Tab-separated table of C-alpha atoms and ligand atoms in Angstrom:
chain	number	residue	atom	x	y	z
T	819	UNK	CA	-5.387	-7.643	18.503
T	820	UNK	CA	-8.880	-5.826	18.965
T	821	UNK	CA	-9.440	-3.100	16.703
T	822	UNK	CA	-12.574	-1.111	17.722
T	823	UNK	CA	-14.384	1.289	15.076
T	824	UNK	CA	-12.612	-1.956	12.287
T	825	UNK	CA	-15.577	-0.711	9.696
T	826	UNK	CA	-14.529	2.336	8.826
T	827	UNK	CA	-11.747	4.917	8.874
T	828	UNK	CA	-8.723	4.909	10.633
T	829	UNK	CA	-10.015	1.709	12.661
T	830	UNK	CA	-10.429	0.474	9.375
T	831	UNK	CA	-6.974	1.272	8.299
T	832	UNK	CA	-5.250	-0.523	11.224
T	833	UNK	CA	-7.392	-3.724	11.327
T	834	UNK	CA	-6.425	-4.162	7.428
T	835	UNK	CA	-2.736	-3.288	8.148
T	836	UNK	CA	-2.294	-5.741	11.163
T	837	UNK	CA	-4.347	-8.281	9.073
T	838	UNK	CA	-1.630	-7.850	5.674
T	839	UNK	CA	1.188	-8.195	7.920
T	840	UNK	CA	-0.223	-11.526	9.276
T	841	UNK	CA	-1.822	-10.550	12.265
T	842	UNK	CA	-5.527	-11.994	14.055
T	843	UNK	CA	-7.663	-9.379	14.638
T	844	UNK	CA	-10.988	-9.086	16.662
T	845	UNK	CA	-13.017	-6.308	14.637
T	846	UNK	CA	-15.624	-4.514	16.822
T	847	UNK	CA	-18.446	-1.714	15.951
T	848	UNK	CA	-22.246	-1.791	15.027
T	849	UNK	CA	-22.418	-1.941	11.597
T	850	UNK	CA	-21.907	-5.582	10.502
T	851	UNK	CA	-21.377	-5.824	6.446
T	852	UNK	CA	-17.975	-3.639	6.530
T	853	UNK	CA	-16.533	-5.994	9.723
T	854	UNK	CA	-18.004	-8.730	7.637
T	855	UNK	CA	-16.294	-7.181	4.401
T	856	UNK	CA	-12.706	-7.059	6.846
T	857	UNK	CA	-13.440	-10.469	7.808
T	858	UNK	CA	-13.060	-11.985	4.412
T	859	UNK	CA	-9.702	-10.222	3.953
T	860	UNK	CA	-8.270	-13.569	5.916
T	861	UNK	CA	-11.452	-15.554	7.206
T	862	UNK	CA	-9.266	-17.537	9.447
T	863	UNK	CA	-7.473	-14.794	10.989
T	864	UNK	CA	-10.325	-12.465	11.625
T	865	UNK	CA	-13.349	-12.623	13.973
T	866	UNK	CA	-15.729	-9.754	14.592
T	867	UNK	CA	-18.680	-8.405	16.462
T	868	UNK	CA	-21.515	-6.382	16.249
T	869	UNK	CA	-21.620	-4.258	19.218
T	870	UNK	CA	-22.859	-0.829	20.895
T	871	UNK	CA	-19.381	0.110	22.915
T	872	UNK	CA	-21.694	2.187	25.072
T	873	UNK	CA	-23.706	-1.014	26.039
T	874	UNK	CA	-22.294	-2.330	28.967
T	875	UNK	CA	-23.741	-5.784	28.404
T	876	UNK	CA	-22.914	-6.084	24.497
T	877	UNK	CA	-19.454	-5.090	25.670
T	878	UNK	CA	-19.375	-7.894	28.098
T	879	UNK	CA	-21.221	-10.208	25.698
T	880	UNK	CA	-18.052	-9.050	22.720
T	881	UNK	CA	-15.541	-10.090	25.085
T	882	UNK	CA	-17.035	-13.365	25.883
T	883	UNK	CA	-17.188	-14.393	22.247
T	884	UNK	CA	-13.566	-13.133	21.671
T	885	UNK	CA	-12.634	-15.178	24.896
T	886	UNK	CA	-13.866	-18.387	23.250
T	887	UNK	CA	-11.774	-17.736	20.240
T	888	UNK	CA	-8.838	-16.338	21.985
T	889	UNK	CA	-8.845	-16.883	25.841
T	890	UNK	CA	-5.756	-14.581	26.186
T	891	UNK	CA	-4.677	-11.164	23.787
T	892	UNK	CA	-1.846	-9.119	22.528
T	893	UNK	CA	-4.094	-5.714	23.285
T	894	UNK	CA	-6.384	-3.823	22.115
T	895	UNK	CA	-6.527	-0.866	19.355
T	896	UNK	CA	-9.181	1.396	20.158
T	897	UNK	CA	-10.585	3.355	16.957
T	898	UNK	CA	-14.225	3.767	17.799
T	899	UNK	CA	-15.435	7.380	18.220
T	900	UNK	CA	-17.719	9.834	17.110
T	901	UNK	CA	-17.240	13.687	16.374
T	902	UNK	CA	-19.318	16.598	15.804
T	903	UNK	CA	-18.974	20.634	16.366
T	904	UNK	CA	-21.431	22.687	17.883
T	905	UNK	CA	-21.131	26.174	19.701
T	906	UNK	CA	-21.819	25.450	23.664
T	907	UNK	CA	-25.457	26.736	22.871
T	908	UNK	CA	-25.994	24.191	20.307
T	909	UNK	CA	-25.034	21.144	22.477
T	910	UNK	CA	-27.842	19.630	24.171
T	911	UNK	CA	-26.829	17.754	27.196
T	912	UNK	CA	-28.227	14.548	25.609
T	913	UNK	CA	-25.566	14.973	22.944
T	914	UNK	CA	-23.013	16.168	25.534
T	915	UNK	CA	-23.442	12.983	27.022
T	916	UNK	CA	-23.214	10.936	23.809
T	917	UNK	CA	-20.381	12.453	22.947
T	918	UNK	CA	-18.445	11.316	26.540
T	919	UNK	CA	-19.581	7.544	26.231
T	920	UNK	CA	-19.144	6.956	22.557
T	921	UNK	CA	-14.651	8.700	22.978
T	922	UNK	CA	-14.336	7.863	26.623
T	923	UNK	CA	-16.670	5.546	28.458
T	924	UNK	CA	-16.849	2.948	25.645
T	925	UNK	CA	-12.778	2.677	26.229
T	926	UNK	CA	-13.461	2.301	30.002
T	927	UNK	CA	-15.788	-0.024	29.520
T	928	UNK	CA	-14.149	-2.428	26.685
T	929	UNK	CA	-10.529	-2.239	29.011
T	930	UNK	CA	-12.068	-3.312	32.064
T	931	UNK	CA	-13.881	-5.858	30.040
T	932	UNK	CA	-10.263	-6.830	27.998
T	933	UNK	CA	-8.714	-7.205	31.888
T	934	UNK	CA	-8.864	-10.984	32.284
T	935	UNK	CA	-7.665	-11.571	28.938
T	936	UNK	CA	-4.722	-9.297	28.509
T	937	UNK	CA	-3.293	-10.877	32.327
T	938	UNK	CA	-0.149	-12.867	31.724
T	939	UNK	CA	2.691	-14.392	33.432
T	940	UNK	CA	6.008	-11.469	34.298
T	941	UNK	CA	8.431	-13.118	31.878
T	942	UNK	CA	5.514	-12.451	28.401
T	943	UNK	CA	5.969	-9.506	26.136
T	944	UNK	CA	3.751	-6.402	27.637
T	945	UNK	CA	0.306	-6.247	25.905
T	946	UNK	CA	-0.763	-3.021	24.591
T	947	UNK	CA	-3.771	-0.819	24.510
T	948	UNK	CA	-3.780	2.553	22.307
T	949	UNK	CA	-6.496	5.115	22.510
T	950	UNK	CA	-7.203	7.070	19.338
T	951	UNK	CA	-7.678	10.681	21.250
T	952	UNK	CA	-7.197	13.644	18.291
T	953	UNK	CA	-5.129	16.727	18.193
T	954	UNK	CA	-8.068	18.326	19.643
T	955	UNK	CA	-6.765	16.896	22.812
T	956	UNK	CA	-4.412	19.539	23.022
T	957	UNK	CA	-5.147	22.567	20.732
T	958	UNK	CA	-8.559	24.890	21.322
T	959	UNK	CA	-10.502	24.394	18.258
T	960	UNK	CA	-13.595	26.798	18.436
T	961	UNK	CA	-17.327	24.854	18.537
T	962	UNK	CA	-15.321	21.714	19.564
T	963	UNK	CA	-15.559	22.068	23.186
T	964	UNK	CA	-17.815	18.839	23.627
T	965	UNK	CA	-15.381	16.917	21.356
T	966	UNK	CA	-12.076	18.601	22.683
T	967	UNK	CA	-12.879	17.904	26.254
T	968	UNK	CA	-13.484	14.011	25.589
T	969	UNK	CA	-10.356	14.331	23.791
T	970	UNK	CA	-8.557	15.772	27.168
T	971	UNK	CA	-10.133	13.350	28.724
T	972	UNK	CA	-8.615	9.924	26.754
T	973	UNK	CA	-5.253	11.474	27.768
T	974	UNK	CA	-6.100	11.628	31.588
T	975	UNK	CA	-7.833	8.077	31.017
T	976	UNK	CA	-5.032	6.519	29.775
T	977	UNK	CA	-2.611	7.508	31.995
T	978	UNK	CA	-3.880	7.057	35.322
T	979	UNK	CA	-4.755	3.712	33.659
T	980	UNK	CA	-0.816	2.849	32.550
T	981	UNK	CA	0.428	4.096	35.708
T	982	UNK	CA	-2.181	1.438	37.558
T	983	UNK	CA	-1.552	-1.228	34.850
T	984	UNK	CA	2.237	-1.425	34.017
T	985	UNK	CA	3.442	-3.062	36.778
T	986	UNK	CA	1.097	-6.254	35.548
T	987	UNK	CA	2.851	-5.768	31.932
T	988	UNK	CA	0.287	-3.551	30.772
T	989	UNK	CA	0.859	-0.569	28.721
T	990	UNK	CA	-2.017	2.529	27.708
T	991	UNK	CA	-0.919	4.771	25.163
T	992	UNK	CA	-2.466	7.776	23.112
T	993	UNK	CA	-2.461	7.662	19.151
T	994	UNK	CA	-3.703	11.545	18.751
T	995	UNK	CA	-4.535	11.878	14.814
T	996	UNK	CA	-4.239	15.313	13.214
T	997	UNK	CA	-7.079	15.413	10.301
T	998	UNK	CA	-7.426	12.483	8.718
T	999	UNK	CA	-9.712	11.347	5.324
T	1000	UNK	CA	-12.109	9.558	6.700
T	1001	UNK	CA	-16.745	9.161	7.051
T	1002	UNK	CA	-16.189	11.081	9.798
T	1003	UNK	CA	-14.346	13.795	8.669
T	1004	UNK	CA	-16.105	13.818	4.815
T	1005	UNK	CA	-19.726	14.416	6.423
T	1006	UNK	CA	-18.237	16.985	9.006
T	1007	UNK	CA	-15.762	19.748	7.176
T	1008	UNK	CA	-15.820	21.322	3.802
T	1009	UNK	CA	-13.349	20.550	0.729
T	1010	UNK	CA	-11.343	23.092	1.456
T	1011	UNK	CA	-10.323	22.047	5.344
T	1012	UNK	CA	-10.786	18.631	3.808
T	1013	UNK	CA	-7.769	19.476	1.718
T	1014	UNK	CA	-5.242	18.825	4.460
T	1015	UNK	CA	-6.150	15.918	5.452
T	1016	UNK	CA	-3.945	12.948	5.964
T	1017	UNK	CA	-4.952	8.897	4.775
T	1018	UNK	CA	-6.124	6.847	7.081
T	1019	UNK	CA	-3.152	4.418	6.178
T	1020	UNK	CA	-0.536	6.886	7.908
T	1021	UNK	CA	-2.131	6.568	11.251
T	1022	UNK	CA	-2.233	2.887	11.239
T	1023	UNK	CA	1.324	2.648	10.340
T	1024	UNK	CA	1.924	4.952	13.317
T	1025	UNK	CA	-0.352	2.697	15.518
T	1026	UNK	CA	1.715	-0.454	14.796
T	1027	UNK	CA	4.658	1.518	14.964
T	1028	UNK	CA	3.856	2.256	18.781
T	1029	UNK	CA	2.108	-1.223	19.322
T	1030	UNK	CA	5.725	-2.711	18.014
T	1031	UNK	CA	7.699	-0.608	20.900
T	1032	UNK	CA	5.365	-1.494	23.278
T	1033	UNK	CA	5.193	-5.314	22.585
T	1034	UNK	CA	9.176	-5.730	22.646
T	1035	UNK	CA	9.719	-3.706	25.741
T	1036	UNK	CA	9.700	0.211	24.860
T	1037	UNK	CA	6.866	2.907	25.702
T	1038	UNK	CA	5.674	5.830	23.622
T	1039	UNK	CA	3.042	7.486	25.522
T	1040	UNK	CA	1.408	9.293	22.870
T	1041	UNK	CA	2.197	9.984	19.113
T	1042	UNK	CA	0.520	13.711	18.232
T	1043	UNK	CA	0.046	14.183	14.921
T	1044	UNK	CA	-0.451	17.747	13.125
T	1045	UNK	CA	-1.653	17.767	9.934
T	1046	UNK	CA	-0.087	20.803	7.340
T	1047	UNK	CA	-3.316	23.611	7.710
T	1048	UNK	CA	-2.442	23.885	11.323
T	1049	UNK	CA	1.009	24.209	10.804
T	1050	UNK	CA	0.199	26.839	7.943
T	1051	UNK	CA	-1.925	28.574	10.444
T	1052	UNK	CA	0.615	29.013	13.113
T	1053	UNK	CA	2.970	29.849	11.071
U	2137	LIG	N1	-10.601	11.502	11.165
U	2137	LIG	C1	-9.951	12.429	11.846
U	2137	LIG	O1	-9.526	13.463	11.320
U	2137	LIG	C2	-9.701	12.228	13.301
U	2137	LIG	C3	-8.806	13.110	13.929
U	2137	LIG	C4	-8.561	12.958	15.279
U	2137	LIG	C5	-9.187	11.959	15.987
U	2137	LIG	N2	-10.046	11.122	15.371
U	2137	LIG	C6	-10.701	10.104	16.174
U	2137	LIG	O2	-10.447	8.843	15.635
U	2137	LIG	C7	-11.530	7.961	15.948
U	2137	LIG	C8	-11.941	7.260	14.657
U	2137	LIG	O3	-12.471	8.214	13.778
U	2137	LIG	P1	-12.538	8.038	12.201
U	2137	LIG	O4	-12.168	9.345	11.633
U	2137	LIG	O5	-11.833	6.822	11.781
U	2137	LIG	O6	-14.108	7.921	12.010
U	2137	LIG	P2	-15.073	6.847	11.347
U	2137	LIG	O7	-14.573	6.448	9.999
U	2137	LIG	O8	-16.428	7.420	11.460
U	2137	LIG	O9	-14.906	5.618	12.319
U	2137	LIG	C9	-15.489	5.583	13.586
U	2137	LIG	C10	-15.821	4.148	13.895
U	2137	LIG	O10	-16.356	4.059	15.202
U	2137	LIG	C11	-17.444	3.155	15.177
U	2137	LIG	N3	-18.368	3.515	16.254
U	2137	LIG	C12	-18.941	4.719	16.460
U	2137	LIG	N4	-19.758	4.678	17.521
U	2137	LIG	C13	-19.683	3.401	18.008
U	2137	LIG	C14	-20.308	2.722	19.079
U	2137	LIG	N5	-21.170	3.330	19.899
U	2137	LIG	N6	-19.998	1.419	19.274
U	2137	LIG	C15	-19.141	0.787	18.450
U	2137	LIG	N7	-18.516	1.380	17.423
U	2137	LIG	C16	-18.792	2.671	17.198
U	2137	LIG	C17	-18.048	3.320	13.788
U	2137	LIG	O11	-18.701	2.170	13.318
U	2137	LIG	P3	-20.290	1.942	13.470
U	2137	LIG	O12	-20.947	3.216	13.013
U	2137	LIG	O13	-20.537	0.780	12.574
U	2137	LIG	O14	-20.499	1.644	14.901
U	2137	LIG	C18	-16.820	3.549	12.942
U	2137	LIG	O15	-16.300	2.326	12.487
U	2137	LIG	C19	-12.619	8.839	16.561
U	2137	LIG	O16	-12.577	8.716	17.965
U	2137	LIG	C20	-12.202	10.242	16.175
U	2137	LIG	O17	-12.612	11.183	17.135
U	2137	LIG	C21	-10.310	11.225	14.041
């Protein structure tokens, strides 16, 4: 499995999960002493890479070193993202941009990459790739409208992408967390919204959960999670 965004967070979470329940794992993101940290979890069953997911050559360059070690995959888990809010007026376009290729490019560009790899004969158990898109994908947060609309964007990704790929046995799903504890989420709201938030370890169960249906046969398009403030709040 490739886990992108392995370092940290809810990548974090599902690269360790995978890894206790006896799983390889191909960690990817920039920082290299926490992939190096996950490595030496289970040296033998863990290689990682140091790589810019915006980069279109260091993505290429990822994938050949992953080829060497595994020439063909079960998927990919993609966990890599970045977040911030900003009223429209705020956002420059430079970090408009950013915020597109870091959520929704980088998976473009890592799944065409993954292509070759994840090809297998008819009779083989469908590989799977998950995007991590957020709750934001479907609710109207205000000063999140950079964010939100790479979140909208994952969905539309990843299902014009399983409708093109499933008939080669490959299946793009959502994971869309609710808030989660996490770097991202500690430098970005106060205690109070922080509060609500849910471990990191409950959306990598729920990732493996819908890698599991998708590797023996079954398809969940997208698992939405709400954490409890908005549920308090629409209630
Ligand atoms: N936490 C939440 O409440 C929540 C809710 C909904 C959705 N999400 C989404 O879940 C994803 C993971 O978030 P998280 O909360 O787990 O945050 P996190 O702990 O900050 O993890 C994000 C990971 O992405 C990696 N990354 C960022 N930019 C990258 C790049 N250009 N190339 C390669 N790796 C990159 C980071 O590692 P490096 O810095 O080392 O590259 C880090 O490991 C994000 O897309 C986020 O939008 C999170």
């Amino acid at each position: 499995m490739v886990v992108t965004g392995a370092g940290s967070g809810i990548g974090r979470a599902v690269a360790e999960a995978h890894i206790r329940r006896g799983g390889e794992v191909f960690a990817l993101a920039r920082r290299e002493a926490p992939l190096r940290a996950l490595a030496a979890l289970a040296p033998a069953r863990v290689r990682w890479q140091g790589c810019d997911l915006t980069q279109p050559a260091a993505v290429e360059a990822a994938v050949r070193a992953l080829a060497a070690w595994r020439p063909a995959i079960a998927g990919a888990i993609h966990c890599a993202g970045d977040f911030f809010a900003r009223s429209i007026a705020s956002t420059t376009p430079e970090e408009f941009t950013r915020m597109w290729q870091v959520n929704v490019y980088s998976k473009f560009l890592l799944t065409r990459a993954l292509l070759p790899l994840l090809a297998a004969p008819a009779e083989a158990p469908p590989r799977a790739v998950i995007y991590t898109a957020s709750l934001a994908a479907h609710h109207d947060f205000p000063d999140e409208s950079a964010y939100a609309s790479a979140m909208h964007a994952i969905l539309g990704l990843a299902r014009s992408q399983d409708a093109e790929l499933c008939p080669r046995g490959i299946r793009v799903a959502v994971l869309s967390p609710g808030l989660v504890r996490t770097e991202l989420t500690e430098r970005s709201f106060p205690p109070e919204i922080m509060r609500s938030a849910m471990p990191p370890e409950k959306m990598a169960a729920s990732a493996l959960y819908q890698w599991e249906v998708i590797r023996t046969g079954g398809y969940i398009a997208e698992l939405l999670h709400v954490h409890s403030e908005v549920r308090e709040n629409e209630s």
